[in-house]
């Protein structure tokens, strides 16, 4: 019987390969394929296919998949590597071995809302002076974080790692992998309540980043106006932005022009100099994300001019705070549908209603907020009530809701102003026949609804 490979040997094979992959739909030639198991999938089944499609090696945790290979194909058998502890454990152990070799500065970013945007902004600023690697997309979980770490190269000077969580203990586990020296918690709000249980559980989970930094002589960057975050620092060395606790910088939102794009003014408290910054972002809620990136840049020696240029040039993507070009139907569309939870939905709506519609009809397209557990009904009702409070100011406004949670409220709230659909597919079919005209549209919902396809019809 073949013996389980040693993790150091597997790491040597990784170094001989062109990266690592876990999904045969996104293979890289000459990479190391790691078979992962889940409740509804078994990557071992695809290991041989991965080799035949160009992977250099494939890691499995079930010998039967090696035994099933024809004896005549000795090369294929040789490239199937057995690791009895499983692909998931191997992925983490490989990431730890690789992390130990990096001399880069690691900055971890988590939070209920804004962590991906803040990660992107921090990376944009630091990239103006340093060689930076950052989490791609939202690869922020137990699989995404080790994959991010395994992409770090010797030339990288900074690594920006986004940390996501659905349960208490997730952030602590991811910190043990990433081993950050610095950290940012953007905010703490109502999200993943099915996993955290209560809002207090969310606070406890996110604060695990602060706990790791305290235990490892790290440092935080923190919004000095967020009392919840400040109360959980517990002596952790901190550089503040805004607030009264000797902030490094302060900032405020400036009036927008007809574009609706966010403009801010920020002040360097050490020099007394003030600067104005025009961004390609929308929403006042992005102020603190921007201030965090500025603070990080200053802390690591970038000058204000370079920081401003980096942030001015940053173009949002991934369907976050994106202002799309005016459409053929005369619509202006804000696309913010990568993620949605009660707190992000609240601030997105509040920001939308502060923006000038430029004479266009207001329209909302909203999808369900996921993973709210027993709070799902009440939180979706809260959204409807928030919108209803604006109907006196905008009596022609129509809101289109989609998803099972919103659709369950149709009997109570359905009207000419509130139109419900059971799914994004049904909503898309409706808009195929009834394309909006001359409207100022906010599209917001959880990524699982794929609401970006609706934007194509607006």
XYZ file of C-alpha atoms in Angstrom:
458
model
C 0.000 0.000 0.000
C 1.271 3.448 -0.882
C 2.334 5.530 2.118
C 1.027 9.019 2.734
C 3.347 11.675 1.367
C 5.129 14.026 3.743
C 3.830 17.612 3.585
C 7.363 18.927 3.006
C 7.665 16.673 -0.035
C 4.330 17.975 -1.306
C 5.591 21.511 -0.798
C 8.669 20.689 -2.884
C 6.344 19.420 -5.623
C 4.378 22.662 -5.373
C 7.553 24.681 -5.898
C 8.210 22.608 -9.019
C 4.685 23.404 -10.260
C 3.119 26.527 -11.673
C 0.897 27.369 -8.741
C -1.970 25.480 -7.177
C -5.612 24.896 -8.121
C -8.638 23.217 -6.585
C -11.199 23.466 -9.397
C -10.931 21.669 -12.751
C -13.014 24.431 -14.323
C -10.124 26.840 -13.755
C -6.990 24.759 -14.264
C -3.517 26.129 -14.910
C -1.061 24.035 -16.939
C 1.691 22.451 -14.832
C -0.066 23.360 -11.564
C -0.614 21.192 -8.485
C -4.248 20.106 -8.214
C -5.496 19.614 -4.634
C -8.621 17.495 -4.209
C -11.037 19.000 -1.693
C -14.036 17.273 -0.157
C -17.303 18.899 0.861
C -20.823 17.906 1.825
C -21.837 17.711 -1.829
C -18.606 17.247 -3.740
C -15.451 15.133 -3.822
C -12.490 16.572 -5.679
C -10.827 13.139 -5.772
C -13.190 12.270 -8.618
C -11.564 14.915 -10.814
C -7.890 14.318 -9.975
C -7.119 12.116 -12.979
C -8.952 14.515 -15.290
C -6.855 17.347 -13.860
C -3.655 15.490 -14.778
C -4.940 14.703 -18.257
C -5.815 18.373 -18.728
C -2.276 19.506 -17.960
C -1.734 19.598 -14.201
C 1.703 18.450 -13.136
C 0.581 16.664 -9.954
C -2.707 15.903 -8.251
C -3.221 15.363 -4.538
C -5.826 12.822 -3.371
C -6.810 11.413 0.007
C -8.445 8.221 -1.284
C -6.171 5.422 -2.536
C -8.947 3.908 -4.621
C -8.570 6.709 -7.125
C -4.915 5.788 -7.561
C -5.641 2.068 -7.703
C -8.221 2.683 -10.415
C -5.551 3.983 -12.788
C -4.349 1.397 -15.261
C -1.012 -0.143 -14.223
C 0.271 0.492 -17.707
C -0.010 4.208 -17.112
C 2.855 4.420 -14.621
C 3.405 8.136 -15.280
C -0.173 8.975 -14.317
C 0.058 6.892 -11.157
C 3.340 8.558 -10.216
C 1.829 12.021 -10.494
C -1.095 11.122 -8.222
C 0.088 12.030 -4.708
C -1.600 10.438 -1.701
C -2.042 12.514 1.468
C -4.195 10.758 4.013
C -5.130 13.879 6.017
C -7.018 15.305 3.051
C -6.736 18.171 0.613
C -8.169 20.751 2.975
C -5.549 20.029 5.631
C -2.834 19.941 2.978
C -3.907 23.320 1.645
C -3.562 24.868 5.100
C -0.246 23.201 5.891
C 1.201 24.247 2.529
C 0.020 27.808 3.151
C 1.727 27.838 6.547
C 4.997 26.578 5.052
C 4.823 29.211 2.332
C 3.862 32.000 4.750
C 6.923 31.228 6.870
C 9.190 32.004 3.908
C 7.742 35.467 3.224
C 9.388 38.600 4.556
C 6.509 40.826 3.418
C 4.360 42.944 5.717
C 0.915 41.389 6.049
C -2.205 43.503 6.590
C -5.483 41.710 7.359
C -8.833 43.360 6.661
C -12.230 42.198 7.868
C -15.590 43.738 8.727
C -19.277 43.421 7.989
C -19.286 45.911 5.129
C -16.586 47.464 2.986
C -13.778 44.967 3.575
C -13.302 44.157 -0.115
C -13.425 47.818 -1.165
C -11.013 48.763 1.628
C -8.696 45.926 0.598
C -8.747 47.200 -2.983
C -8.101 50.805 -1.909
C -5.251 49.890 0.439
C -3.673 47.778 -2.297
C -4.048 50.606 -4.815
C -2.318 53.075 -2.478
C 0.555 50.830 -1.422
C 1.109 49.682 -5.024
C 2.130 53.234 -5.879
C 5.384 52.620 -3.986
C 5.689 48.922 -3.163
C 5.238 45.513 -4.753
C 1.893 44.354 -3.411
C -0.102 41.140 -3.496
C -3.760 41.234 -2.426
C -6.661 38.827 -2.145
C -8.262 38.360 -5.547
C -11.994 39.047 -5.605
C -13.380 37.901 -2.286
C -11.226 34.805 -1.738
C -11.541 35.373 1.990
C -12.575 32.040 3.492
C -10.921 28.808 4.639
C -10.063 27.949 1.028
C -9.528 31.431 -0.399
C -7.073 32.635 2.268
C -4.588 29.746 1.879
C -4.820 30.108 -1.913
C -4.041 33.810 -1.495
C -1.029 33.024 0.685
C 0.282 30.449 -1.769
C 0.352 33.123 -4.485
C 2.799 35.287 -2.518
C 6.168 35.651 -4.219
C 9.580 36.626 -2.748
C 9.419 40.021 -4.459
C 6.200 41.031 -2.685
C 6.732 43.654 0.019
C 3.141 43.897 1.223
C 0.353 41.328 1.289
C -3.225 42.510 1.847
C -5.399 39.624 3.025
C -9.163 39.863 3.267
C -10.715 37.723 6.021
C -14.348 36.640 5.893
C -16.353 34.823 8.527
C -19.682 33.075 8.928
C -19.123 31.688 12.423
C -17.310 32.582 15.629
C -13.747 31.276 15.405
C -13.374 31.722 11.638
C -11.294 34.905 11.868
C -9.073 33.416 14.572
C -8.348 30.401 12.354
C -7.596 32.548 9.322
C -5.270 34.777 11.361
C -3.225 31.733 12.316
C -2.710 31.148 8.609
C -2.075 34.720 7.459
C -0.182 35.847 10.579
C -0.804 39.566 9.973
C 1.249 42.273 11.634
C -1.433 44.916 10.983
C -5.205 44.810 10.804
C -8.328 46.779 9.953
C -11.898 46.036 10.984
C -14.003 48.270 8.764
C -17.156 48.069 10.894
C -19.462 45.592 12.607
C -23.080 45.231 11.498
C -25.903 42.752 11.083
C -24.804 39.938 8.761
C -24.510 36.123 8.766
C -26.832 36.034 11.772
C -27.634 32.389 11.003
C -24.000 31.616 11.871
C -23.191 34.223 14.512
C -26.558 34.015 16.281
C -26.758 37.624 17.452
C -25.226 41.016 16.622
C -23.048 40.521 19.705
C -21.775 37.333 18.103
C -20.753 39.334 15.034
C -18.736 41.702 17.238
C -17.056 38.803 19.004
C -16.159 37.139 15.701
C -14.697 40.209 13.997
C -12.768 41.192 17.143
C -10.778 37.973 16.859
C -8.502 39.948 14.531
C -7.746 42.429 17.325
C -7.107 39.539 19.720
C -4.569 37.984 17.343
C -2.767 41.306 16.852
C -2.587 41.909 20.608
C -1.081 38.468 21.176
C 1.509 38.939 18.438
C 2.658 42.539 18.998
C 0.631 43.803 16.062
C -1.057 47.111 15.350
C -4.501 48.210 14.170
C -5.859 50.998 11.997
C -9.252 52.024 13.344
C -12.114 54.420 12.695
C -11.965 56.675 15.744
C -15.693 57.381 15.498
C -16.701 53.731 15.894
C -17.299 53.167 19.600
C -17.884 49.437 19.144
C -14.494 48.926 17.539
C -12.706 51.160 20.048
C -14.227 49.266 22.987
C -12.749 46.027 21.676
C -9.187 47.259 21.096
C -8.279 46.595 24.741
C -4.851 48.206 24.656
C -3.904 47.189 21.123
C -1.547 49.818 19.594
C -3.722 51.723 17.126
C -3.519 54.421 14.478
C -6.874 56.195 14.225
C -8.603 57.976 11.386
C -11.324 60.462 12.331
C -12.693 60.740 15.836
C -11.251 62.484 18.877
C -8.564 59.973 19.944
C -5.632 61.789 18.301
C -6.424 60.645 14.745
C -3.699 60.543 12.120
C -6.122 62.097 9.646
C -9.677 63.395 9.571
C -12.016 63.613 6.610
C -15.449 64.633 5.434
C -17.642 64.331 2.357
C -17.862 67.233 -0.089
C -20.944 68.075 -2.192
C -21.110 65.976 -5.354
C -21.555 67.228 -8.882
C -23.942 65.849 -11.502
C -21.875 62.640 -11.750
C -22.828 61.650 -8.198
C -19.287 60.425 -7.564
C -17.839 60.742 -4.078
C -15.561 63.677 -3.269
C -13.893 64.130 0.087
C -11.618 66.484 1.937
C -9.046 65.055 4.303
C -6.619 66.679 6.704
C -3.223 65.432 7.825
C -3.232 66.149 11.546
C 0.580 65.963 11.772
C 1.240 68.630 9.137
C -2.033 70.568 9.287
C -2.363 70.334 5.490
C -5.732 69.634 3.848
C -6.381 67.895 0.540
C -9.374 67.326 -1.712
C -9.901 64.027 -3.453
C -12.290 63.119 -6.289
C -13.003 59.385 -6.556
C -14.827 57.077 -8.941
C -16.831 55.624 -6.050
C -20.387 56.429 -5.012
C -21.840 56.552 -1.530
C -20.910 58.480 1.588
C -20.409 55.112 3.278
C -17.124 54.785 1.373
C -15.610 57.731 3.258
C -14.158 55.566 6.014
C -12.890 52.976 3.530
C -10.959 55.756 1.785
C -9.676 57.246 5.042
C -8.392 53.820 6.093
C -6.406 53.531 2.857
C -4.992 57.048 3.254
C -3.949 56.317 6.836
C -2.197 53.099 5.819
C -0.409 54.934 3.005
C 0.847 57.700 5.276
C 1.927 55.201 7.917
C 4.112 53.400 5.390
C 5.751 56.505 3.993
C 3.705 57.540 0.962
C 3.248 61.251 0.362
C -0.245 62.796 0.108
C 0.059 63.577 -3.610
C 0.889 59.968 -4.471
C -1.925 58.690 -2.260
C -4.467 61.013 -3.865
C -3.386 60.035 -7.360
C -3.734 56.344 -6.538
C -7.224 56.811 -5.098
C -8.358 59.109 -7.905
C -7.313 56.519 -10.458
C -8.903 53.592 -8.623
C -11.792 52.203 -10.678
C -14.331 50.149 -8.688
C -15.228 46.765 -10.104
C -16.699 43.455 -8.930
C -20.158 45.110 -8.898
C -19.361 47.195 -5.829
C -20.297 50.880 -5.813
C -20.065 50.933 -9.601
C -21.598 53.782 -11.564
C -22.334 52.416 -15.025
C -22.173 54.606 -18.134
C -25.547 56.148 -19.150
C -27.569 53.530 -21.018
C -29.307 53.681 -24.378
C -32.615 53.926 -22.525
C -31.457 57.081 -20.756
C -30.924 55.355 -17.409
C -28.249 55.949 -14.760
C -27.412 52.751 -12.907
C -25.588 52.165 -9.623
C -24.533 48.523 -9.468
C -23.870 47.314 -5.922
C -24.931 43.718 -5.982
C -21.949 41.656 -4.929
C -23.150 41.421 -1.361
C -26.064 42.503 0.787
C -26.867 42.383 4.480
C -29.094 44.587 6.646
C -26.429 47.168 7.472
C -25.045 47.437 3.926
C -28.573 47.648 2.505
C -29.425 50.446 4.942
C -26.415 52.585 4.083
C -26.744 51.929 0.332
C -30.364 53.113 0.380
C -29.596 56.126 2.556
C -26.760 57.138 0.260
C -28.875 56.666 -2.862
C -31.524 59.040 -1.560
C -28.948 61.755 -0.893
C -27.843 61.675 -4.544
C -29.248 63.986 -7.203
C -31.423 62.039 -9.644
C -30.948 64.782 -12.270
C -34.638 64.755 -13.076
C -34.791 61.000 -13.701
C -37.414 58.745 -12.139
C -36.131 56.870 -9.116
C -36.180 53.080 -9.242
C -34.881 50.388 -6.884
C -34.101 46.770 -7.803
C -33.399 44.784 -4.645
C -32.599 41.118 -4.034
C -32.819 39.049 -0.880
C -30.272 39.312 1.898
C -28.956 35.832 2.687
C -27.870 33.969 5.839
C -30.037 35.865 8.326
C -31.618 32.853 10.017
C -34.582 33.659 12.239
C -34.089 37.392 11.629
C -34.719 37.098 7.886
C -38.365 38.179 7.881
C -37.948 41.122 10.237
C -34.851 42.414 8.440
C -36.537 42.301 5.033
C -39.559 44.116 6.460
C -37.189 46.774 7.822
C -35.894 47.382 4.294
C -39.419 47.775 2.937
C -40.301 50.224 5.685
C -37.152 52.244 5.033
C -38.107 52.586 1.377
C -41.722 53.382 2.212
C -40.566 56.370 4.263
C -39.276 57.973 1.035
C -42.456 57.562 -0.991
C -43.877 60.913 0.130
C -40.831 62.632 -1.380
C -40.756 60.410 -4.468
C -44.358 59.359 -5.180
C -43.496 57.964 -8.632
C -40.757 55.680 -7.344
C -41.150 51.942 -7.939
C -39.196 49.197 -6.161
C -38.783 45.732 -7.641
C -37.989 42.984 -5.117
C -36.805 39.461 -5.910
C -36.012 36.362 -3.910
C -37.902 34.051 -1.577
C -37.621 36.278 1.512
C -38.992 39.385 -0.163
C -41.578 37.404 -2.162
C -43.003 35.987 1.079
C -44.000 39.563 1.987
C -45.944 40.222 -1.217
C -49.384 39.731 0.335
C -48.662 42.337 3.008
C -46.758 44.937 1.027
C -47.469 44.408 -2.663
C -48.670 47.599 -4.412
C -48.059 49.747 -7.467
C -44.907 50.969 -5.687
C -43.697 47.579 -4.438
C -43.607 44.765 -7.013
C -42.370 41.317 -6.010
C -40.850 38.419 -7.955
C -39.935 34.968 -6.625
C -36.528 35.002 -8.293
C -34.072 37.104 -10.262
C -34.915 34.961 -13.285
C -38.577 36.003 -13.078
C -37.548 39.639 -12.638
C -35.238 39.415 -15.637
C -38.078 38.013 -17.748
C -40.220 40.969 -16.705
C -37.557 43.530 -17.622
C -37.013 41.825 -20.961
C -40.568 42.905 -21.803
C -40.656 46.161 -19.813
C -37.312 47.925 -20.050
C -37.044 50.948 -17.740
C -36.665 54.367 -19.338
C -35.116 57.593 -18.035
C -34.606 56.228 -14.515
C -32.017 56.577 -11.762
C -31.614 52.953 -10.650
C -29.965 51.328 -7.648
C -29.409 47.573 -8.013
C -28.579 45.940 -4.690
C -28.714 42.361 -3.420
C -26.707 39.284 -2.483
C -24.402 37.914 -5.151
C -26.315 34.633 -5.401
C -29.122 36.431 -7.249
C -26.832 37.526 -10.106
C -28.565 40.886 -10.360
C -25.840 42.183 -12.638
C -27.719 40.440 -15.450
C -30.618 42.822 -14.769
C -28.340 45.788 -15.338
C -27.828 44.628 -18.901
C -31.534 45.245 -19.547
C -31.654 48.760 -18.061
